mmCIF file with all atom_site columns, C-alpha atoms in Angstrom:
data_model
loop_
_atom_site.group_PDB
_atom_site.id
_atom_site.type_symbol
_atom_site.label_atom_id
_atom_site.label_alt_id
_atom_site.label_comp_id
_atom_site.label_asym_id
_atom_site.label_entity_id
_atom_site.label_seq_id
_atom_site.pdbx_PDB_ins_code
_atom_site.Cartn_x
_atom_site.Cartn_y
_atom_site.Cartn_z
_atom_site.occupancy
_atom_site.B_iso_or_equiv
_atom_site.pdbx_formal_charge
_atom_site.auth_seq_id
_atom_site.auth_comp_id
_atom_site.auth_asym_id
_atom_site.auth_atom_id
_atom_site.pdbx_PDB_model_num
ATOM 1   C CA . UNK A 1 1   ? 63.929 -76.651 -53.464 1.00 80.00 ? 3   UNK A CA 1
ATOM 2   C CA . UNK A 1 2   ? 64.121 -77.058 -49.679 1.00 81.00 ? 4   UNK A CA 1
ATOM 3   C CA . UNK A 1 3   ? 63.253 -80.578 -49.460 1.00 81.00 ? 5   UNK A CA 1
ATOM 4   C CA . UNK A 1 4   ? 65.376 -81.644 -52.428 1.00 81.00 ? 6   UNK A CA 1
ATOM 5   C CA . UNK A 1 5   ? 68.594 -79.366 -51.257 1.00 79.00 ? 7   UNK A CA 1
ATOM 6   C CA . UNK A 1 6   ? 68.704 -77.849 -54.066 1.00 81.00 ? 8   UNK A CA 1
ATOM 7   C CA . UNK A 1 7   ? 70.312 -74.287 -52.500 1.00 79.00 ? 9   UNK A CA 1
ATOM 8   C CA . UNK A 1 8   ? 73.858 -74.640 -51.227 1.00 82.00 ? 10  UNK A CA 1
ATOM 9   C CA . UNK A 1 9   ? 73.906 -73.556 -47.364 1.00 83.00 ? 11  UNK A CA 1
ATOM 10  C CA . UNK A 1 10  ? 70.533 -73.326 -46.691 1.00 83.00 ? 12  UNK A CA 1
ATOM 11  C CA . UNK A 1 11  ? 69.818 -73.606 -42.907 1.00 84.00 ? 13  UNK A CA 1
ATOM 12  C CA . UNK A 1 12  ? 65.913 -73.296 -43.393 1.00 86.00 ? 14  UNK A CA 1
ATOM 13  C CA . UNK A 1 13  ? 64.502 -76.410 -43.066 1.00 86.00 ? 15  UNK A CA 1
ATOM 14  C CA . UNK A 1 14  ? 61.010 -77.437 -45.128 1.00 86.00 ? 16  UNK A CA 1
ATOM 15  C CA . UNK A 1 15  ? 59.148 -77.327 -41.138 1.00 89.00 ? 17  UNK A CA 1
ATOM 16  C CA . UNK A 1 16  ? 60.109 -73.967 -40.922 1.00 88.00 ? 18  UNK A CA 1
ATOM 17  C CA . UNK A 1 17  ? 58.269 -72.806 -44.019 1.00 86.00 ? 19  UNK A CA 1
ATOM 18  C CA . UNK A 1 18  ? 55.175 -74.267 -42.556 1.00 87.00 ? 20  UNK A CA 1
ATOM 19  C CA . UNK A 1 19  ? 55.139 -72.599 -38.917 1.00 89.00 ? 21  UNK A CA 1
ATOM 20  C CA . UNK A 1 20  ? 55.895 -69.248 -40.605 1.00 85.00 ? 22  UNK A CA 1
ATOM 21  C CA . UNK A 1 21  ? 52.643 -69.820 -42.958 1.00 84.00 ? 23  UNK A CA 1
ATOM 22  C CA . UNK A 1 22  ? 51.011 -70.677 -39.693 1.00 88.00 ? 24  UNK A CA 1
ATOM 23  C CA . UNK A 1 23  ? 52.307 -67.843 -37.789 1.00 87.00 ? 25  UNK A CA 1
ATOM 24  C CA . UNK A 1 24  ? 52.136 -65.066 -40.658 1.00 81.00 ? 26  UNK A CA 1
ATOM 25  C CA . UNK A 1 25  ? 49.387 -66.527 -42.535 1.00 81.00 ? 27  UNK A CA 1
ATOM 26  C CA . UNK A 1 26  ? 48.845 -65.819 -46.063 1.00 75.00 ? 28  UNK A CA 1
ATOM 27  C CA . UNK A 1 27  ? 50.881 -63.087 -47.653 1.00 73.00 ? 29  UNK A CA 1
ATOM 28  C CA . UNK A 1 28  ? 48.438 -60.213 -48.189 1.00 71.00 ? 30  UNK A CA 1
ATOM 29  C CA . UNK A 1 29  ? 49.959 -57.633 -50.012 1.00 69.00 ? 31  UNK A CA 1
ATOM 30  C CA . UNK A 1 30  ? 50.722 -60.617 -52.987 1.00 68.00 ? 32  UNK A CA 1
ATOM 31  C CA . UNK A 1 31  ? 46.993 -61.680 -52.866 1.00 66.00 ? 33  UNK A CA 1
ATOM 32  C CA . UNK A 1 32  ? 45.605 -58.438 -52.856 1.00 65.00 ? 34  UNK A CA 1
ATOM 33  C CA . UNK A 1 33  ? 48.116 -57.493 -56.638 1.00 64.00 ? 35  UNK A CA 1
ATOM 34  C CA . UNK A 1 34  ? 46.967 -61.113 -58.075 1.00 66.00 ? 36  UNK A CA 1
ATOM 35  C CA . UNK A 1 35  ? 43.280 -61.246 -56.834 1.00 69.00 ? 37  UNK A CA 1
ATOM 36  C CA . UNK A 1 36  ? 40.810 -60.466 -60.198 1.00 69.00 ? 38  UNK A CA 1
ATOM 37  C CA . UNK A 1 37  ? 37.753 -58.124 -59.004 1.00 70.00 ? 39  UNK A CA 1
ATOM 38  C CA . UNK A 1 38  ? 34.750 -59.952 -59.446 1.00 75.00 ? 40  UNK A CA 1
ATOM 39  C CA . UNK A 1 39  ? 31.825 -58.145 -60.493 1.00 77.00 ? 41  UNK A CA 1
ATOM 40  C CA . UNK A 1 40  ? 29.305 -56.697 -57.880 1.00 78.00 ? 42  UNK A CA 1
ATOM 41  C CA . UNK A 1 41  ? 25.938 -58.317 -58.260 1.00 79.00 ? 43  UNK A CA 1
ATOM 42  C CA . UNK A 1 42  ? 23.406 -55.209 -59.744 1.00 79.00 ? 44  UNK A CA 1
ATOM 43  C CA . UNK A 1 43  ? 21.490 -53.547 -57.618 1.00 70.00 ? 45  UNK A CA 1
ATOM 44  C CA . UNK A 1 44  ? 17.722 -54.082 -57.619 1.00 72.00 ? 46  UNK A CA 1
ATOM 45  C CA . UNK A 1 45  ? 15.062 -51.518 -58.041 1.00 69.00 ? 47  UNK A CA 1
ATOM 46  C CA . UNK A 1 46  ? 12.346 -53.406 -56.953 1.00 66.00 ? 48  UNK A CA 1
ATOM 47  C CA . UNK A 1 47  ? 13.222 -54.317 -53.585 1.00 62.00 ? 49  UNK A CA 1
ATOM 48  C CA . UNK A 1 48  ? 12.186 -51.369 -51.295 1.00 69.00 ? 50  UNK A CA 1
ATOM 49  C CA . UNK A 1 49  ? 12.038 -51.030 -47.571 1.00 72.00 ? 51  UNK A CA 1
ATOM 50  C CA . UNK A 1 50  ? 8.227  -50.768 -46.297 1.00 78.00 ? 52  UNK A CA 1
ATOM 51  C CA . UNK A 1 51  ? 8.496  -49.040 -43.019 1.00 80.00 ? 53  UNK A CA 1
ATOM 52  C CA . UNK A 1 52  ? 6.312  -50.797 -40.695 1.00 84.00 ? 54  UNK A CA 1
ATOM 53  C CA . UNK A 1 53  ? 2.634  -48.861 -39.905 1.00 86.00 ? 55  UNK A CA 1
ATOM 54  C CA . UNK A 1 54  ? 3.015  -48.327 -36.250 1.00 87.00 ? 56  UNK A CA 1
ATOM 55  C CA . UNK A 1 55  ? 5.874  -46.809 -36.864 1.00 85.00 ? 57  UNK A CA 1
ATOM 56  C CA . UNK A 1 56  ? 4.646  -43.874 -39.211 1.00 85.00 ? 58  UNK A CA 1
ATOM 57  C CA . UNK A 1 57  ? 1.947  -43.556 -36.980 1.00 87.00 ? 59  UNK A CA 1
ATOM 58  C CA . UNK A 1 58  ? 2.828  -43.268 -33.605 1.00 89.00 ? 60  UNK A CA 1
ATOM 59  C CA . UNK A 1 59  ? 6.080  -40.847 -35.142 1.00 89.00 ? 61  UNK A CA 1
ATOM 60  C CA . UNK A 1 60  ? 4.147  -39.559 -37.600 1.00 93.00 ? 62  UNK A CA 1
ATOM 61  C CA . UNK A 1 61  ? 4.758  -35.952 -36.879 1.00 95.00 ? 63  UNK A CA 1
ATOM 62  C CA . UNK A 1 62  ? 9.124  -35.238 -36.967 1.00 95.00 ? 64  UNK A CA 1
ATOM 63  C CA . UNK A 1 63  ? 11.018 -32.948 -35.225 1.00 95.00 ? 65  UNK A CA 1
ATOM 64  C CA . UNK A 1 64  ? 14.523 -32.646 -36.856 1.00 96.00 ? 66  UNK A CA 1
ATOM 65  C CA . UNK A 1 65  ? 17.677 -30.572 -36.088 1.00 96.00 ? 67  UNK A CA 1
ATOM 66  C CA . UNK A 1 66  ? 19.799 -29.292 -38.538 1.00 96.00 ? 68  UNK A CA 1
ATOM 67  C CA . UNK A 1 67  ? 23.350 -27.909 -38.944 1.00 95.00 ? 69  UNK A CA 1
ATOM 68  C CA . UNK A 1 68  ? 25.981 -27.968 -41.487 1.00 95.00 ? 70  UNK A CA 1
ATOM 69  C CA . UNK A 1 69  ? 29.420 -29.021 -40.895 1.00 96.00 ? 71  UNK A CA 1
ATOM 70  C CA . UNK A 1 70  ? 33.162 -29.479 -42.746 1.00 95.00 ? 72  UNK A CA 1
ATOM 71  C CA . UNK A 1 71  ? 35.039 -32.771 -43.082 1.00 91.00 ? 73  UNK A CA 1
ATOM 72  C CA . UNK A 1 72  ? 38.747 -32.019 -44.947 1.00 86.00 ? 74  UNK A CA 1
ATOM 73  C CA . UNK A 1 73  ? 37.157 -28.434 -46.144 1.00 89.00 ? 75  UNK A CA 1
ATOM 74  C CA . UNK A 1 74  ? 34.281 -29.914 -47.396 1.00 93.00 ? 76  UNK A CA 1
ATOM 75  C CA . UNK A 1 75  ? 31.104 -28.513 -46.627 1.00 96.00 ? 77  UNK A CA 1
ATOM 76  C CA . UNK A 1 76  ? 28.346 -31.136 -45.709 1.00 97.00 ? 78  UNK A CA 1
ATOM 77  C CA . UNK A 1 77  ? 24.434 -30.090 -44.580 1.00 97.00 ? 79  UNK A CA 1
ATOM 78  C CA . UNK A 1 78  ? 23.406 -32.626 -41.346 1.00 97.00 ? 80  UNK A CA 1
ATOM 79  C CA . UNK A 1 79  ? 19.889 -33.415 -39.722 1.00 97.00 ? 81  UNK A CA 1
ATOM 80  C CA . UNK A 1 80  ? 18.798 -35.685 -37.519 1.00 96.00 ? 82  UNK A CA 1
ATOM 81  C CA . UNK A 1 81  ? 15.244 -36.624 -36.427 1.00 95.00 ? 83  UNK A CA 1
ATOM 82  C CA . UNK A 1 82  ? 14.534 -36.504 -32.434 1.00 92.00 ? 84  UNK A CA 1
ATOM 83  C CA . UNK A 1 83  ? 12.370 -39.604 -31.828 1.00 90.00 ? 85  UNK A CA 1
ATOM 84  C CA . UNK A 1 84  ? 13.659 -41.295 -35.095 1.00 92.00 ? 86  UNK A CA 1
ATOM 85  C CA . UNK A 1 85  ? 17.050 -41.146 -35.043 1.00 92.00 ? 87  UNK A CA 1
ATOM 86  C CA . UNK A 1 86  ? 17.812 -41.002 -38.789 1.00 94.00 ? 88  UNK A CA 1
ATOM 87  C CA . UNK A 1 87  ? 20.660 -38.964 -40.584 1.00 95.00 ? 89  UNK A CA 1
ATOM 88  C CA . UNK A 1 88  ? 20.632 -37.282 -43.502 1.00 95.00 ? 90  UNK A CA 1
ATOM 89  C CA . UNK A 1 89  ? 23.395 -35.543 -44.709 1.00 96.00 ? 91  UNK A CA 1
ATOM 90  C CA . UNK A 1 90  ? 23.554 -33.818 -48.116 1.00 95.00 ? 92  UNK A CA 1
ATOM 91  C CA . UNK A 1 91  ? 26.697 -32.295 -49.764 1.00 95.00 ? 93  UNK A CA 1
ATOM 92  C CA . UNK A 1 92  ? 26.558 -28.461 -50.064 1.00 95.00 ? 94  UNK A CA 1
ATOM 93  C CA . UNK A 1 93  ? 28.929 -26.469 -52.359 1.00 94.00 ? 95  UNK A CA 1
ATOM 94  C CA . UNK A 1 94  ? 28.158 -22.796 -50.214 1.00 94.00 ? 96  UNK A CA 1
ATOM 95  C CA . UNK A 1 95  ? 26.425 -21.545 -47.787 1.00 92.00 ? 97  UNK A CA 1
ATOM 96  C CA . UNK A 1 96  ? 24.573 -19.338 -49.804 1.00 93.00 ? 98  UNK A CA 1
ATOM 97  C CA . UNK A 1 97  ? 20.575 -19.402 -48.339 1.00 93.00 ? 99  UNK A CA 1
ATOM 98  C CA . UNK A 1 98  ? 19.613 -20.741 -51.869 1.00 94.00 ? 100 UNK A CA 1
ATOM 99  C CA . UNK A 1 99  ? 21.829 -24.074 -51.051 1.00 94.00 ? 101 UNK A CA 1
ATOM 100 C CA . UNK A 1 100 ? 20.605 -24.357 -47.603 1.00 94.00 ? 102 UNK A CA 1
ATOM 101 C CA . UNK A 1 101 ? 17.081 -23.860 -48.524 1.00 94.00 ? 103 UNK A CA 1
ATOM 102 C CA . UNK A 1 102 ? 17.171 -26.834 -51.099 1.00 94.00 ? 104 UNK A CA 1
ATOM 103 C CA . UNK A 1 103 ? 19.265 -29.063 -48.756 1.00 95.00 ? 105 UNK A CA 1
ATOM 104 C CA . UNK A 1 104 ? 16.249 -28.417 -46.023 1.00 95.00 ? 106 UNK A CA 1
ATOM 105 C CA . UNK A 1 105 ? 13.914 -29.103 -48.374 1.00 95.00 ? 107 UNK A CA 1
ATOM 106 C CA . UNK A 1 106 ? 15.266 -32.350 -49.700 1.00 95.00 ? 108 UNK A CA 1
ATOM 107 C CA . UNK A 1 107 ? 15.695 -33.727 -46.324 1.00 95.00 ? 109 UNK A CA 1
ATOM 108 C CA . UNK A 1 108 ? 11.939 -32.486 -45.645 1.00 95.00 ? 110 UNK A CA 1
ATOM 109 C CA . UNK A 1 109 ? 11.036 -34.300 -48.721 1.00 94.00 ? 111 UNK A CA 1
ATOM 110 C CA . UNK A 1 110 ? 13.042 -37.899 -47.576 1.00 93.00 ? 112 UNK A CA 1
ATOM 111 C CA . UNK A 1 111 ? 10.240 -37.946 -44.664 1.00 93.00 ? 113 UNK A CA 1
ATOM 112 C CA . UNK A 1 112 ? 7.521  -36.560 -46.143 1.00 92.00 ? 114 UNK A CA 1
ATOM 113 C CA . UNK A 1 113 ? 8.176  -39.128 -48.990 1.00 91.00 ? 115 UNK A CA 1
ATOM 114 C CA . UNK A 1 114 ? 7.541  -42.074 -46.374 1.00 89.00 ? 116 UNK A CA 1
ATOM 115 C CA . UNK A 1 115 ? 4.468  -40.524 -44.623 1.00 90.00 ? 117 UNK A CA 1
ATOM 116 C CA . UNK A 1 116 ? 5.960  -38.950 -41.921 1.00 94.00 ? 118 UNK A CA 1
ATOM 117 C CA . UNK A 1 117 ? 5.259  -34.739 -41.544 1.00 95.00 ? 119 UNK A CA 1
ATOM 118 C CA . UNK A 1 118 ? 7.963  -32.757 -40.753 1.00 95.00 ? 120 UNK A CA 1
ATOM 119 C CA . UNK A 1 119 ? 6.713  -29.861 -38.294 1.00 95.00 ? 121 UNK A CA 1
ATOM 120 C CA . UNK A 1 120 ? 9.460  -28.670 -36.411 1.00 95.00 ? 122 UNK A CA 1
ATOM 121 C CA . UNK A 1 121 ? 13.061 -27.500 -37.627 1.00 95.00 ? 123 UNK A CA 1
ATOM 122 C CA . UNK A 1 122 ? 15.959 -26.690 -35.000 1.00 96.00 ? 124 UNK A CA 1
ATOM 123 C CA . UNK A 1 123 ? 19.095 -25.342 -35.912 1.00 95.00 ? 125 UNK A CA 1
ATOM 124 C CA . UNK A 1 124 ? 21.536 -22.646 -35.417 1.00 92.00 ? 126 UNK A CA 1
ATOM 125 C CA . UNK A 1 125 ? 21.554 -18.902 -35.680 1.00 91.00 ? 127 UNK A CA 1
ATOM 126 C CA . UNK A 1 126 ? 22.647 -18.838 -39.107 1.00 90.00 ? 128 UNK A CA 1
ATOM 127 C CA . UNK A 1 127 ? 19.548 -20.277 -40.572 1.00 92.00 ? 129 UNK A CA 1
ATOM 128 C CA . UNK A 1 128 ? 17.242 -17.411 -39.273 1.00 92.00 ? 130 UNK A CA 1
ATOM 129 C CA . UNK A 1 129 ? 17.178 -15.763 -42.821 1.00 92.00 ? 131 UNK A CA 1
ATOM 130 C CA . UNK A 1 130 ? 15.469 -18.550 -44.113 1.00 92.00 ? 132 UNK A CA 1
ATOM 131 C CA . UNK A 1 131 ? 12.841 -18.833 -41.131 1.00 90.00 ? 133 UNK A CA 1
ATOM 132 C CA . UNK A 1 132 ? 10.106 -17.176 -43.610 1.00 90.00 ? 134 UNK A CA 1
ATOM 133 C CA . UNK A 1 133 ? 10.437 -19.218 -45.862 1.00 90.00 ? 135 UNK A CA 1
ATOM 134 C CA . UNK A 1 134 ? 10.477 -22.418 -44.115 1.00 90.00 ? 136 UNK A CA 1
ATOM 135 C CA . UNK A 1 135 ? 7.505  -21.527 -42.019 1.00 88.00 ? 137 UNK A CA 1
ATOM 136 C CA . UNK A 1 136 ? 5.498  -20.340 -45.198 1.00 88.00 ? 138 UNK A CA 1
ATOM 137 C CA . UNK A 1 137 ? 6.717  -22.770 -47.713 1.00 88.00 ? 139 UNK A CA 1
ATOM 138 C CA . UNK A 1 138 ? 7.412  -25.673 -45.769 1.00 88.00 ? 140 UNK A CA 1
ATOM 139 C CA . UNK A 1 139 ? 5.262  -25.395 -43.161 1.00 89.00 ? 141 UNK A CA 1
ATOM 140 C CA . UNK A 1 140 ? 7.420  -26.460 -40.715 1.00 92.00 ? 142 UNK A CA 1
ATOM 141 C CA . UNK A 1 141 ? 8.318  -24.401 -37.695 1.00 93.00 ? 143 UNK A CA 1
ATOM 142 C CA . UNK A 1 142 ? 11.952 -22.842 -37.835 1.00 93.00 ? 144 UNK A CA 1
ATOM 143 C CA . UNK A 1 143 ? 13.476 -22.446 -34.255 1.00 92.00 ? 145 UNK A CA 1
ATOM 144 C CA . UNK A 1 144 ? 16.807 -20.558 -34.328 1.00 91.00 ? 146 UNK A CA 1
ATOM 145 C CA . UNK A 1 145 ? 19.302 -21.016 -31.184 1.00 88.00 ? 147 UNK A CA 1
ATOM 146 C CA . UNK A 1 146 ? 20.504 -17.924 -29.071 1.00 86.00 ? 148 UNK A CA 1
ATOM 147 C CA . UNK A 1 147 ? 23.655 -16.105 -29.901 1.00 84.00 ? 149 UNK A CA 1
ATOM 148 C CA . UNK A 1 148 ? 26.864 -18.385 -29.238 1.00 81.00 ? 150 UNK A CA 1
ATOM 149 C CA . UNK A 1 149 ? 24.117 -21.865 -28.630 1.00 88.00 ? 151 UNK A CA 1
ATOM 150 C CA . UNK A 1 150 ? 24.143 -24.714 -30.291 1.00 89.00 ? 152 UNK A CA 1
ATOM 151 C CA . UNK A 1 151 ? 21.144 -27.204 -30.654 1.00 92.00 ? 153 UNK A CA 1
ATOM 152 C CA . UNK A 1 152 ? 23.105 -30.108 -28.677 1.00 93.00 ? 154 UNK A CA 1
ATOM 153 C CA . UNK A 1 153 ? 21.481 -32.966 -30.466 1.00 94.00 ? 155 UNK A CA 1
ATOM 154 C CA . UNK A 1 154 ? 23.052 -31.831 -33.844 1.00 95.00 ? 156 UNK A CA 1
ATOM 155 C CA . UNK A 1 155 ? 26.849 -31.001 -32.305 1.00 94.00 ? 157 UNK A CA 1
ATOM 156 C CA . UNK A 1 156 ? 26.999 -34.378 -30.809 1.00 95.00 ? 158 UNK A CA 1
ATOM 157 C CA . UNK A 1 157 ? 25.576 -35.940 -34.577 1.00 95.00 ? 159 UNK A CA 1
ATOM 158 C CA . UNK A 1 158 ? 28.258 -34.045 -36.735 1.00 95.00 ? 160 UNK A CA 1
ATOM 159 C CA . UNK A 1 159 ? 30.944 -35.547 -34.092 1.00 95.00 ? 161 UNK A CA 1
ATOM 160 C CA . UNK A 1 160 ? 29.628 -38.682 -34.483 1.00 93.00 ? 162 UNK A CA 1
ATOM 161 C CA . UNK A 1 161 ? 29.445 -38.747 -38.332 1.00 94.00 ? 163 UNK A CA 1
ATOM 162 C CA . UNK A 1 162 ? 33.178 -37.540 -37.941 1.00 94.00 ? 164 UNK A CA 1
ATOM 163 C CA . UNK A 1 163 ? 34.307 -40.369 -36.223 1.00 93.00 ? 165 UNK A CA 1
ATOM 164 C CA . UNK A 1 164 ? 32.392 -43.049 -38.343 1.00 92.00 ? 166 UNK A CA 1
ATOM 165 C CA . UNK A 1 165 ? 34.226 -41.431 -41.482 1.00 90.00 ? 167 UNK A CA 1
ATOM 166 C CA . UNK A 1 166 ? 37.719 -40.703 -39.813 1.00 89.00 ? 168 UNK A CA 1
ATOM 167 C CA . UNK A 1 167 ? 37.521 -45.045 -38.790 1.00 87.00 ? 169 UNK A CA 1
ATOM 168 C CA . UNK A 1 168 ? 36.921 -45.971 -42.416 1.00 86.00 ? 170 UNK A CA 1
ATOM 169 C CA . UNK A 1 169 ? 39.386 -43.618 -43.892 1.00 84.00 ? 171 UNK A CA 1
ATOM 170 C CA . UNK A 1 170 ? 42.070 -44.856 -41.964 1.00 83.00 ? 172 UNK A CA 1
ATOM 171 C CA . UNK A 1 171 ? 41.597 -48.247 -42.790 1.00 83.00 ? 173 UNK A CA 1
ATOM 172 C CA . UNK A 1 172 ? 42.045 -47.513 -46.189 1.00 83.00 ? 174 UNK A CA 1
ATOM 173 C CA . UNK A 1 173 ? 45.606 -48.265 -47.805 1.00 83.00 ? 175 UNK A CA 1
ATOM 174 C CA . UNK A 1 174 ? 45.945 -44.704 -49.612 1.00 82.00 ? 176 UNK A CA 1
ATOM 175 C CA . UNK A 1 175 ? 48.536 -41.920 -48.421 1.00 82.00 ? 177 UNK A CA 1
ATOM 176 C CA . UNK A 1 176 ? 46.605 -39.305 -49.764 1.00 81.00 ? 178 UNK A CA 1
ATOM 177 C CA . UNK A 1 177 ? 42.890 -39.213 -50.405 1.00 78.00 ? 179 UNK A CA 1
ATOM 178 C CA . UNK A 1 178 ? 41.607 -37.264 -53.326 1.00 79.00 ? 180 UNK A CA 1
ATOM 179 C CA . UNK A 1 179 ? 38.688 -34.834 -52.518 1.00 76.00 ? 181 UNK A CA 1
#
């Protein structure tokens, strides 16, 4: 229509189309509402990650710290292995000690499932009713901070897990974010 002067007063001239394309680039918002989803390729069972031997055995006994945390009212359970590094973070509906117990245990369970033994547990004062238990059932040594501590390794975990997930979620295009 441009080139062929097909509009009446039209100052835009056919080069102008082409720096703005350069300039802007592609429209976005008009790809994004005519762009088909493809279909994600399925995800394979078989592969699994082999951790490497010298690993499991020179960390083969864990010490993790443990604390649970809230992201937008939700309640999440955190631990993170000393020598490791590796997160786990399960979601809990309560506090109750029957929740907490099974979140401990599962996270146990995620290294004990790859050889490594889980022997020492650090978290805060409000996991001492469950030190019993852990050190009877478990076997795993439950050290409980001081009144008004905090195991520092954990507190600096849950604010980094907080600022991974606040950089994603504002990326996203949504107003409001459903829990």
């Amino acid at each position: 229509m441009i080139d062929g002067k097909t509009l009446d007063n039209c100052l835009i001239a056919a080069s102008d189309i082409v720096n703005a394309r350069t300039i802007f680039g592609p429209n976005c918002p008009s790809l994004q509402g005519k762009t088909v989803r493809t279909s994600p390729r399925p995800v394979r069972m078989d592969e699994q990650f082999v951790l490497p031997k010298t690993l499991v055995e020179k960390h083969k006994f864990v010490t993790l710290t443990a604390d649970i945390f809230y992201i937008d009212s939700q309640m999440f359970f955190l631990t993170l292995s000393r020598k490791l590094i590796v997160y786990t973070v399960t979601f809990v509906k309560n506090r109750s000690d029957k929740t907490v117990l099974k979140c401990i245990k599962q996270a146990i369970g995620t290294y004990n499932a790859k050889g490594f033994f889980v022997t020492h547990l650090f978290a805060d004062r409000e996991f001492r009713s469950l030190q019993d238990y852990v050190m009877t059932d478990l076997k795993c040594q439950l050290n409980c901070t001081g009144a008004g501590d905090h195991v520092p390794e954990i507190e600096r975990a849950i604010r980094v897990v907080k600022e991974r997930i606040w950089c994603v979620v504002t990326t996203w295009p949504f107003v409001l974010v459903p829990k």
